[in-house]
Short mmCIF file of C-alpha atoms in Angstrom, two decimals:
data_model
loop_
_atom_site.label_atom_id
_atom_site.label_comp_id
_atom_site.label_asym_id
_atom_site.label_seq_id
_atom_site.Cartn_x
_atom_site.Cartn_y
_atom_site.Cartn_z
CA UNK A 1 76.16 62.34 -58.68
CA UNK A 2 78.87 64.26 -60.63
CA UNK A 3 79.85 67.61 -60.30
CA UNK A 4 79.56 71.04 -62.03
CA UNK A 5 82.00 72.64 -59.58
CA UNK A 6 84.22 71.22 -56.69
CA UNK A 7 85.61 73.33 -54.02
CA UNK A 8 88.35 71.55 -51.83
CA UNK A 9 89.24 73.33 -48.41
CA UNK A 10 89.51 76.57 -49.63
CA UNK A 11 90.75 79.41 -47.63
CA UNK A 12 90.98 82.73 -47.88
CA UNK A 13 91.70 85.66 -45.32
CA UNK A 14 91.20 88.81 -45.76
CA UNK A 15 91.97 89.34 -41.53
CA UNK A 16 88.60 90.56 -40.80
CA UNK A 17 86.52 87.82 -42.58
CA UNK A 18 88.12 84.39 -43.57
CA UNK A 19 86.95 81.50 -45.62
CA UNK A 20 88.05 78.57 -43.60
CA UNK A 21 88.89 75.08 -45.34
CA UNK A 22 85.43 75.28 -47.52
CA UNK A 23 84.73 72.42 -49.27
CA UNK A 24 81.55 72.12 -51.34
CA UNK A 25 80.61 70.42 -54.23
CA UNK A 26 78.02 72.07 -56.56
CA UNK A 27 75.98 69.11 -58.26
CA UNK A 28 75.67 69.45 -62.26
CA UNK A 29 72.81 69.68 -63.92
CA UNK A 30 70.55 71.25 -60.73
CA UNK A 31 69.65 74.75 -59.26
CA UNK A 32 72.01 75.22 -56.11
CA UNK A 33 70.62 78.15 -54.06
CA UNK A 34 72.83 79.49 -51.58
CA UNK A 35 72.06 81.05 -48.61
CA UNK A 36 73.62 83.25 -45.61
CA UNK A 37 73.89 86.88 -43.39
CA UNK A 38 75.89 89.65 -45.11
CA UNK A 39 79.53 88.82 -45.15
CA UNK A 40 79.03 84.92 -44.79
CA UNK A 41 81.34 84.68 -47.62
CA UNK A 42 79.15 83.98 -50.21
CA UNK A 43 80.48 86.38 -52.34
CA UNK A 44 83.87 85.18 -51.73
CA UNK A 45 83.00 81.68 -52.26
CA UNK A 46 81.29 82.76 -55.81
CA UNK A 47 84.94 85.25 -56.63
CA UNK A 48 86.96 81.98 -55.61
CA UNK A 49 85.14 79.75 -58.04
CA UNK A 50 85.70 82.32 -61.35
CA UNK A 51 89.13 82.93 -60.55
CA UNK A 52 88.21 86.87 -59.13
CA UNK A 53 89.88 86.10 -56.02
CA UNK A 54 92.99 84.43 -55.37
CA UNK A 55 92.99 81.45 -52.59
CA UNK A 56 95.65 81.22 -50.13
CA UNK A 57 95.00 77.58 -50.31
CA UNK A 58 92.71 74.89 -51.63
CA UNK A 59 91.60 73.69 -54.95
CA UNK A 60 88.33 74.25 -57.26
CA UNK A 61 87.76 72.01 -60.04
CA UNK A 62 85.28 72.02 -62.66
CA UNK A 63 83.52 68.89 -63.95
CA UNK A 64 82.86 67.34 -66.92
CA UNK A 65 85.06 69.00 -68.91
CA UNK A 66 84.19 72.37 -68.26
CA UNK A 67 86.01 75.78 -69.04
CA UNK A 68 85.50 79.36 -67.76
CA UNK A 69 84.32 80.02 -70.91
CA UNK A 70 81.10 78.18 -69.95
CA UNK A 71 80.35 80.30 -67.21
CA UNK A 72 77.91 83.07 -67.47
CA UNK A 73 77.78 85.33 -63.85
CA UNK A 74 75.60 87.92 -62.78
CA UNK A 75 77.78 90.32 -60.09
CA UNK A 76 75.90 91.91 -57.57
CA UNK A 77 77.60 95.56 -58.32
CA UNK A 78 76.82 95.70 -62.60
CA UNK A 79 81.00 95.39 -63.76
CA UNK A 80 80.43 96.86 -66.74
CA UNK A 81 81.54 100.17 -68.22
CA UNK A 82 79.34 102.99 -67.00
CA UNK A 83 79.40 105.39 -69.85
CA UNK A 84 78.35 103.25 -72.88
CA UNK A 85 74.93 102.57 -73.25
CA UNK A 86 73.37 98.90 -73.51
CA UNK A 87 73.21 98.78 -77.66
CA UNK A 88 76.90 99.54 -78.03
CA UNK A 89 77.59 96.98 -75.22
CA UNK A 90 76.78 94.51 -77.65
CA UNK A 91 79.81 95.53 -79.74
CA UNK A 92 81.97 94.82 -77.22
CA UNK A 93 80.53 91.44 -76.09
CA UNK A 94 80.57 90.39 -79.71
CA UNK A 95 83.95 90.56 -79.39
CA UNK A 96 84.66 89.07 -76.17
CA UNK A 97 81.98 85.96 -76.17
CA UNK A 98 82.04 83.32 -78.43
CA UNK A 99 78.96 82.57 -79.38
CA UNK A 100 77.77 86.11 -78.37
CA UNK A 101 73.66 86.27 -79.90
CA UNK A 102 73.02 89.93 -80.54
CA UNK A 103 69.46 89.35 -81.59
CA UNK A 104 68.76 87.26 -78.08
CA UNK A 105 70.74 89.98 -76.43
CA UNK A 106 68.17 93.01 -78.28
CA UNK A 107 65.12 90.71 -77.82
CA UNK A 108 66.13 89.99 -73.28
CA UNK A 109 66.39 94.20 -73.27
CA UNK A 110 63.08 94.74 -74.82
CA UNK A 111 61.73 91.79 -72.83
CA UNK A 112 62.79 93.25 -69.33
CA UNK A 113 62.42 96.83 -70.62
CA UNK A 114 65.78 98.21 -70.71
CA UNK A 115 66.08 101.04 -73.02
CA UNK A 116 68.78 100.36 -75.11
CA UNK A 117 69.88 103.99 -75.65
CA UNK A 118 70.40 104.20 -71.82
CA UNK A 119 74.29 104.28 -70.68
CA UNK A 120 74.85 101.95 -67.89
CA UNK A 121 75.11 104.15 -64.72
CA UNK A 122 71.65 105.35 -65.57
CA UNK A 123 70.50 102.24 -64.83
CA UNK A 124 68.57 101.65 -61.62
CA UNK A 125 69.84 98.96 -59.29
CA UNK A 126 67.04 96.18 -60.68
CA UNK A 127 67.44 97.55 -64.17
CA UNK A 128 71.52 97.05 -63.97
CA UNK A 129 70.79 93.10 -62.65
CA UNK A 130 68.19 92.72 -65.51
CA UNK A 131 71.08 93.80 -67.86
CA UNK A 132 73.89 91.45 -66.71
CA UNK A 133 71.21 88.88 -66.88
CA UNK A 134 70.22 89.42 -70.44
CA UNK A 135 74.56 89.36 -71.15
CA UNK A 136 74.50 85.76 -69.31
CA UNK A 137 71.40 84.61 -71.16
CA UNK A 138 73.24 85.35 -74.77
CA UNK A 139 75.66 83.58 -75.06
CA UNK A 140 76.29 79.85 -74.71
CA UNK A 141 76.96 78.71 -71.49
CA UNK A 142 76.62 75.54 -68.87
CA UNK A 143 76.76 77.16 -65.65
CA UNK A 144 75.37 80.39 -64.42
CA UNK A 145 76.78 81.80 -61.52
CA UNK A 146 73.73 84.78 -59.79
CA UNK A 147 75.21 86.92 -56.92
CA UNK A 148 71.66 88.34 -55.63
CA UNK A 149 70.29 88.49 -59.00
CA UNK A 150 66.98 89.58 -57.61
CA UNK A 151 67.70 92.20 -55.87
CA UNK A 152 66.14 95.30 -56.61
CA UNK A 153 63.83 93.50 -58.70
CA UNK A 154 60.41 94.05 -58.22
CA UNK A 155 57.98 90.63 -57.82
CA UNK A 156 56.66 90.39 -61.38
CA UNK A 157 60.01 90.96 -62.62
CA UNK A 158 61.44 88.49 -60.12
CA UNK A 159 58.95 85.54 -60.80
CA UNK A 160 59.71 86.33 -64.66
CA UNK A 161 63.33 85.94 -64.18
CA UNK A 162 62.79 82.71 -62.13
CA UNK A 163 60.49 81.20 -65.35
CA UNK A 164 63.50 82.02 -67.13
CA UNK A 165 65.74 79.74 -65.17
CA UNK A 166 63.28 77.07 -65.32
CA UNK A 167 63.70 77.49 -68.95
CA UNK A 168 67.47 77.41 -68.58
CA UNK A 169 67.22 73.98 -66.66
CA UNK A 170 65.79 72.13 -69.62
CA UNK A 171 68.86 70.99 -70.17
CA UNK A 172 70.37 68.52 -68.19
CA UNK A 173 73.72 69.81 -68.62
CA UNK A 174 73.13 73.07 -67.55
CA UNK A 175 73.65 73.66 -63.70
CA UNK A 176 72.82 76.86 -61.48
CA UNK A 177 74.43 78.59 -58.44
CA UNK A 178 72.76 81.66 -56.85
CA UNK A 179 72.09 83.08 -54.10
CA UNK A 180 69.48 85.31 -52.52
CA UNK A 181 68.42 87.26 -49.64
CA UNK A 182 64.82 86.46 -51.29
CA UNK A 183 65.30 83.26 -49.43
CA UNK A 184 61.46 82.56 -51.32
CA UNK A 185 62.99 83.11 -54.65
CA UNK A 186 65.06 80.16 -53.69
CA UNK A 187 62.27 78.35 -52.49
CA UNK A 188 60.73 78.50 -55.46
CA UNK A 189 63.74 77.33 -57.56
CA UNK A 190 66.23 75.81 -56.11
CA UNK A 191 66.82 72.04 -56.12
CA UNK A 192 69.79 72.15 -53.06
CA UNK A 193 70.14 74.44 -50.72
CA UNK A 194 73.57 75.40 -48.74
CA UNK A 195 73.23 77.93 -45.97
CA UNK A 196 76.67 79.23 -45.04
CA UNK A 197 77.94 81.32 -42.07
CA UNK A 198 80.38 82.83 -40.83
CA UNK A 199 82.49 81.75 -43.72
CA UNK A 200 81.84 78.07 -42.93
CA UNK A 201 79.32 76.02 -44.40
CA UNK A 202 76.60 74.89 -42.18
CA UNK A 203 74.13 72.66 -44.17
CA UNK A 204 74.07 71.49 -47.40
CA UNK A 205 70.55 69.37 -48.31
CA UNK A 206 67.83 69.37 -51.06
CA UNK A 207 65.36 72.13 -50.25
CA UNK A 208 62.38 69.90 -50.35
CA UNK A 209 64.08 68.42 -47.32
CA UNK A 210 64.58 71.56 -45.68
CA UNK A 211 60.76 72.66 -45.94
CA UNK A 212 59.67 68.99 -45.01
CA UNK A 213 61.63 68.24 -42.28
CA UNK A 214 62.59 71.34 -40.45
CA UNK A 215 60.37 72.69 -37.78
CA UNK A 216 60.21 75.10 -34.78
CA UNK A 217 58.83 73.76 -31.13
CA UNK A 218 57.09 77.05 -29.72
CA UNK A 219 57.22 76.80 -25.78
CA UNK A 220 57.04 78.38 -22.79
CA UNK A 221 58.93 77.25 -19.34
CA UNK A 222 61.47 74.35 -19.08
CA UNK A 223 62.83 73.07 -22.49
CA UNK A 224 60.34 70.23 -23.07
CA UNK A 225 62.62 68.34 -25.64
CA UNK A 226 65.65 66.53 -25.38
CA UNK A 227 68.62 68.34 -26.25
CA UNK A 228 69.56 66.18 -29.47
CA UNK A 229 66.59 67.08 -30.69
CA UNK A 230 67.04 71.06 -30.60
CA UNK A 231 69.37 72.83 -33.49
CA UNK A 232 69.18 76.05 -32.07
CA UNK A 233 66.88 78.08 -29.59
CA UNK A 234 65.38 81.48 -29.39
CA UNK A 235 64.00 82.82 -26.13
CA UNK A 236 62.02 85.89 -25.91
CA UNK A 237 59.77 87.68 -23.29
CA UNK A 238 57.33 85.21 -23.23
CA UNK A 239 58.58 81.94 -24.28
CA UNK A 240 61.21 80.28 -26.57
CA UNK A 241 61.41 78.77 -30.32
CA UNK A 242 63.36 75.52 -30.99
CA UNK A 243 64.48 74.75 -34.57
CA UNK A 244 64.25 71.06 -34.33
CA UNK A 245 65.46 68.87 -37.71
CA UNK A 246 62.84 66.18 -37.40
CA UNK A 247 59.24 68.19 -37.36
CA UNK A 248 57.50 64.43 -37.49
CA UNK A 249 59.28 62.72 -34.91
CA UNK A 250 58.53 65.46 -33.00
CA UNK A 251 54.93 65.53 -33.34
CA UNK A 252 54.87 62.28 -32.65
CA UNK A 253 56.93 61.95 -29.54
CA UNK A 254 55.31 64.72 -28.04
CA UNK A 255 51.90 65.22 -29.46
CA UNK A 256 51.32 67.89 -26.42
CA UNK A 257 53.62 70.93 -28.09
CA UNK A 258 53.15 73.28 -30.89
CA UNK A 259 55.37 72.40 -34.01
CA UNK A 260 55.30 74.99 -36.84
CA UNK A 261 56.34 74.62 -39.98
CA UNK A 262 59.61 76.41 -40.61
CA UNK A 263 60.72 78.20 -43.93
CA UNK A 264 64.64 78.34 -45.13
CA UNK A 265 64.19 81.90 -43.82
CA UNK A 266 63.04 81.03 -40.37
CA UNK A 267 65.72 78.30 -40.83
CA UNK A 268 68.53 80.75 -41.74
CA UNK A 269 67.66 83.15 -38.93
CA UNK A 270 67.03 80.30 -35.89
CA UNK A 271 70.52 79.31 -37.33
CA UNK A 272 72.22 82.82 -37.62
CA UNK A 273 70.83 84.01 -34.98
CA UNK A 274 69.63 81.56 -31.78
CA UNK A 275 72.19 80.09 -29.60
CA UNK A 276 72.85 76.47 -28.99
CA UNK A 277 70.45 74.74 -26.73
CA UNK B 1 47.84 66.06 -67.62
CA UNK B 2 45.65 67.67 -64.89
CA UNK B 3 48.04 67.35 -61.60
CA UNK B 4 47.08 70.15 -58.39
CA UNK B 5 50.08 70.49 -56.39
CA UNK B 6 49.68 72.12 -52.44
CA UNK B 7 52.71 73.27 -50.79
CA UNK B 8 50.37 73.49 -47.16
CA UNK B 9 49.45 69.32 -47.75
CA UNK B 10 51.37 67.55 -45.07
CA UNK B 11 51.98 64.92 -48.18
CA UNK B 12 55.44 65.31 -49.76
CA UNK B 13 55.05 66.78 -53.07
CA UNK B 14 56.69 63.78 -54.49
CA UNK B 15 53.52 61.71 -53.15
CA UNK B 16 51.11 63.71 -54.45
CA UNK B 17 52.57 63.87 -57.61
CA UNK B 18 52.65 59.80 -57.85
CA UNK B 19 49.48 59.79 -56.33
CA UNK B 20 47.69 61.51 -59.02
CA UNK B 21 49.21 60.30 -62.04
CA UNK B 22 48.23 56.74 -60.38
CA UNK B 23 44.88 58.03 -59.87
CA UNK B 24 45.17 59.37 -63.88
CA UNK B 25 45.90 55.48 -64.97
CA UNK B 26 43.72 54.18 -62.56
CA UNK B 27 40.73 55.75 -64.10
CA UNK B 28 41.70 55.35 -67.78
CA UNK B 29 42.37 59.04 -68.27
CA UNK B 30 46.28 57.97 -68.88
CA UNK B 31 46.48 54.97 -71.25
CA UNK B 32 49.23 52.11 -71.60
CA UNK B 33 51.41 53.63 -74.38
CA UNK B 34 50.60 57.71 -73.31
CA UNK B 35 53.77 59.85 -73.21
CA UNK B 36 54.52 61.48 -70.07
CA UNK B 37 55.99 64.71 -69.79
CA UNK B 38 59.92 64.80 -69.06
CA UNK B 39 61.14 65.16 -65.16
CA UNK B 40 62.61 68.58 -66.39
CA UNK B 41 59.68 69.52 -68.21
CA UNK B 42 56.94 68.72 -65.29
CA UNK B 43 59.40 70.12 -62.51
CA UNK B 44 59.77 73.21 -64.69
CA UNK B 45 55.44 73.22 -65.49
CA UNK B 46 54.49 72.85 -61.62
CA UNK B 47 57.37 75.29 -60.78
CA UNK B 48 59.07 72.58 -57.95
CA UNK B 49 62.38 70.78 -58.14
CA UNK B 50 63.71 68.12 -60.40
CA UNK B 51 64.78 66.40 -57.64
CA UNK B 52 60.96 65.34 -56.80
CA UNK B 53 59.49 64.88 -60.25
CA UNK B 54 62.77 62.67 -60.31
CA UNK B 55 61.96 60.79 -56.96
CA UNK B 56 58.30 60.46 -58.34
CA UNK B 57 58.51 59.09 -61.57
CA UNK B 58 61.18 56.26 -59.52
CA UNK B 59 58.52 55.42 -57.41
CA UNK B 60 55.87 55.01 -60.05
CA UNK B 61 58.61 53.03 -62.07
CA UNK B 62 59.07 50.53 -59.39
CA UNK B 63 55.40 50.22 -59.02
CA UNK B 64 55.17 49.59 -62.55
CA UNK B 65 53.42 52.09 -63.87
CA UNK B 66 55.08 53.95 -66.09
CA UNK B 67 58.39 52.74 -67.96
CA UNK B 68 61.19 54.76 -69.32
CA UNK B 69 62.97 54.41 -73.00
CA UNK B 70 66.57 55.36 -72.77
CA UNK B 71 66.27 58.73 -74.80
CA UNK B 72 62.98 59.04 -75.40
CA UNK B 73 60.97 59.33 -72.35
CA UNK B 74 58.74 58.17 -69.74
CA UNK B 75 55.18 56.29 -70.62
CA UNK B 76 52.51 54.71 -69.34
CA UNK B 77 52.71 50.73 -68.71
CA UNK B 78 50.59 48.52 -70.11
CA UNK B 79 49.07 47.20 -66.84
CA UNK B 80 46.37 44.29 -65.88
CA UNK B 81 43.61 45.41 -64.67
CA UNK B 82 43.80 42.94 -61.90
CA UNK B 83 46.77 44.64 -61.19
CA UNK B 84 45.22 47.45 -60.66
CA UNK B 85 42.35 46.44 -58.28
CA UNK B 86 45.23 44.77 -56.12
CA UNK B 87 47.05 47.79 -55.67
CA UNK B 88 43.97 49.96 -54.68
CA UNK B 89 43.26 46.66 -52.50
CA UNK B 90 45.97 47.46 -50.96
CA UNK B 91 45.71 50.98 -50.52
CA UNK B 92 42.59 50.90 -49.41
CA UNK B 93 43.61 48.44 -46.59
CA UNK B 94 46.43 50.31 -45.53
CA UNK B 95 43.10 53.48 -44.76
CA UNK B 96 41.65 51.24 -42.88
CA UNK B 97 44.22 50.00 -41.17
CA UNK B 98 44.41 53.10 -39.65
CA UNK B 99 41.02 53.88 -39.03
CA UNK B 100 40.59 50.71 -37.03
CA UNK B 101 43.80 51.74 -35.33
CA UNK B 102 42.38 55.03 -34.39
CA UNK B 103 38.81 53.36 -33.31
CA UNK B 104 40.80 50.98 -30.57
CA UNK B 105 42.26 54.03 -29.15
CA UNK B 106 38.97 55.63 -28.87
CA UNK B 107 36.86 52.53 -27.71
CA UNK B 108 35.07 52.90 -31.04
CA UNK B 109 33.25 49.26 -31.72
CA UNK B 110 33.52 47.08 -34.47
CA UNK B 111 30.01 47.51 -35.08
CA UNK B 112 30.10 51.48 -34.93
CA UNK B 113 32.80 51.56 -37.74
CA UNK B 114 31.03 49.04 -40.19
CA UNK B 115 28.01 50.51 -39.69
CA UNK B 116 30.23 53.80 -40.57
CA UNK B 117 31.55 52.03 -43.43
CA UNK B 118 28.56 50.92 -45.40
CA UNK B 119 27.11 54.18 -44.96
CA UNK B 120 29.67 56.10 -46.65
CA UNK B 121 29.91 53.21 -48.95
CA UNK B 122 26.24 52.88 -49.96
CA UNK B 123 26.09 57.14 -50.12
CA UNK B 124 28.53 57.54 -52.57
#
């Protein structure tokens, strides 16, 4: 499968938090959703690919003959200047974009019901995404880079916006990355799925596989499964959870336990959060 | 194309997708020669990845049903009706393969499950 983006053992520190030796390749023409806990370095990750953020070390290449210029990115602070209002905007991304489509650009405000008189810092938080996305959306571009585009957004507005992508995705040679604390947004979208932590990537997978093969074993007593088995474990008052990778084999081999389904967000949080077994 | 897609099924979406587009041809609703929609086009209709409207139409390619046209699309084989009755042959054994499976676990006679058998056969 080719590429839209390959990262090659990046690494950056910032002393605190580091990205350490991240590699990652972001397949073209598919929605890559990308999951993790505040200050996972998903932001980072996104700031290294566009050039926002120097590396200390490492490479990022883009494929198939793509330029910056292609990119269209959705920030999760709104980096535009506060004082001019969304009409005027245009003006300026006229000049800046090639390609730049002022009527799209008029016809995405209406659409998400920006008022086009209003200056940017008016904007509420959901209203500010909704305008960076209407920016990204006109003009001409292969890859669209979404730093919690959702957030803020309310659910009819979110499932709009996700439509939208669908829409983008008609095109084979358009690719996706986002990410989400929506972790259902995701769901709903995403063809891949890479769930970082701790500024280290800890899966990579199509989602599909994610919802059809993860599971967690609830139990109470003596771990009942063998210890390859279990990705992580909760325990609480009463019991504990296992994330296990293989929900079938499980059911199978021990018919006797109680296998839920698990979602990328029970996934994410057995991960984050659970200790190893 | 009528197609119901559950996200609770313990079937991979992929499956059910194959399954009733199969079940489409099967019945004559889909004819040899009908366009299908694109993999981009159903993944974005049903609102689920391309990845398994991708995996689905494979499977129904191998299978034979459908072909694609470099460029142009995916459509619907023109397929024997023998062919046809073979494969739900074989489907059908591969049910009750595992209902006769599930009977010798359960001491369930030969007898019991025929007798089973035509009656769901003969109410239908």
């Amino acid at each position: 499968m080719d590429f839209a983006i390959k990262m090659t053992d990046v690494r950056k520190d910032y002393g605190t938090f580091s990205l350490k030796d991240f590699s990652l390749e972001i397949p073209r023409g598919y929605v890559t959703g990308l999951i993790g806990s505040n200050g996972a370095g998903k932001s980072t990750m996104m700031k290294c690919i566009t050039g926002a953020v120097i590396m200390d070390s490492g490479n990022v290449e883009m494929g198939n003959g793509m330029i910056l210029k292609d990119f269209g990115v959705v920030f999760d602070e709104c980096p535009f200047p506060q004082y001019i209002d969304c009409l005027h905007l245009s003006t300026i991304f006229g000049k800046m974009f090639d390609g730049w489509d002022q009527r799209r650009y008029l016809e995405l405000l209406s659409k998400y019901g920006i008022d086009q008189r209003k200056k940017v810092k008016d904007l509420s938080r959901g209203m500010s995404m909704k305008l960076q996305i209407a920016v990204a959306f006109s003009h001409p571009t292969r890859f669209l880079m979404l730093d919690e585009p959702t957030a803020g957004m309310d659910p009819a507005s979110r499932d709009e916006f996700l439509d939208d992508l669908r829409e983008y995705m008609q095109d084979e040679d358009h690719t996706i990355l986002i990410s989400s604390h929506i972790t259902t947004d995701l769901e709903k979208v995403a063809d891949y799925i890479v769930f970082i932590n701790g500024g280290e990537m800890m899966v990579q997978d199509e989602k599909d596989r994610f919802t059809e093969t993860y599971g967690i074993v609830r139990h109470a007593g003596e771990c009942p499964l063998d210890r390859e088995l279990i990705l992580s474990v909760r325990h609480h008052a009463h019991g504990s959870d296992y994330l296990v990778g293989d929900k079938a084999g499980v059911r199978e081999a021990y018919p006797e336990l109680v296998v839920d389904d698990a979602c990328l967000e029970d996934i994410m949080v057995m991960i984050a959060r659970g200790s190893e077994a | 194309m009528e197609l119901i897609i559950s996200n609770s099924s313990s079937r991979p979406i992929y499956e059910q997708i194959t399954e009733q587009i199969k079940g489409h041809i099967l019945s004559g609703r889909l004819k040899a020669g009908d366009p299908l929609p694109s993999m981009r086009a159903l993944a974005q209709d049903l609102k689920i990845s391309v990845i398994t409207t991708k995996r689905a139409y494979n499977d129904l390619e191998a299978e034979g049903f459908i072909t694609t046209v470099t460029g142009k699309g995916c459509y619907v084989s023109a397929t024997e009706p023998s062919l046809l009755r073979e494969n739900n042959l074989k489907i059908a054994e591969e049910h009750i393969l595992k209902a006769v499976e599930l009977a010798k676990q359960s001491e369930i006679s030969l007898e019991e499950l025929q007798e089973i058998v035509k009656i769901l056969y003969e109410g239908e």
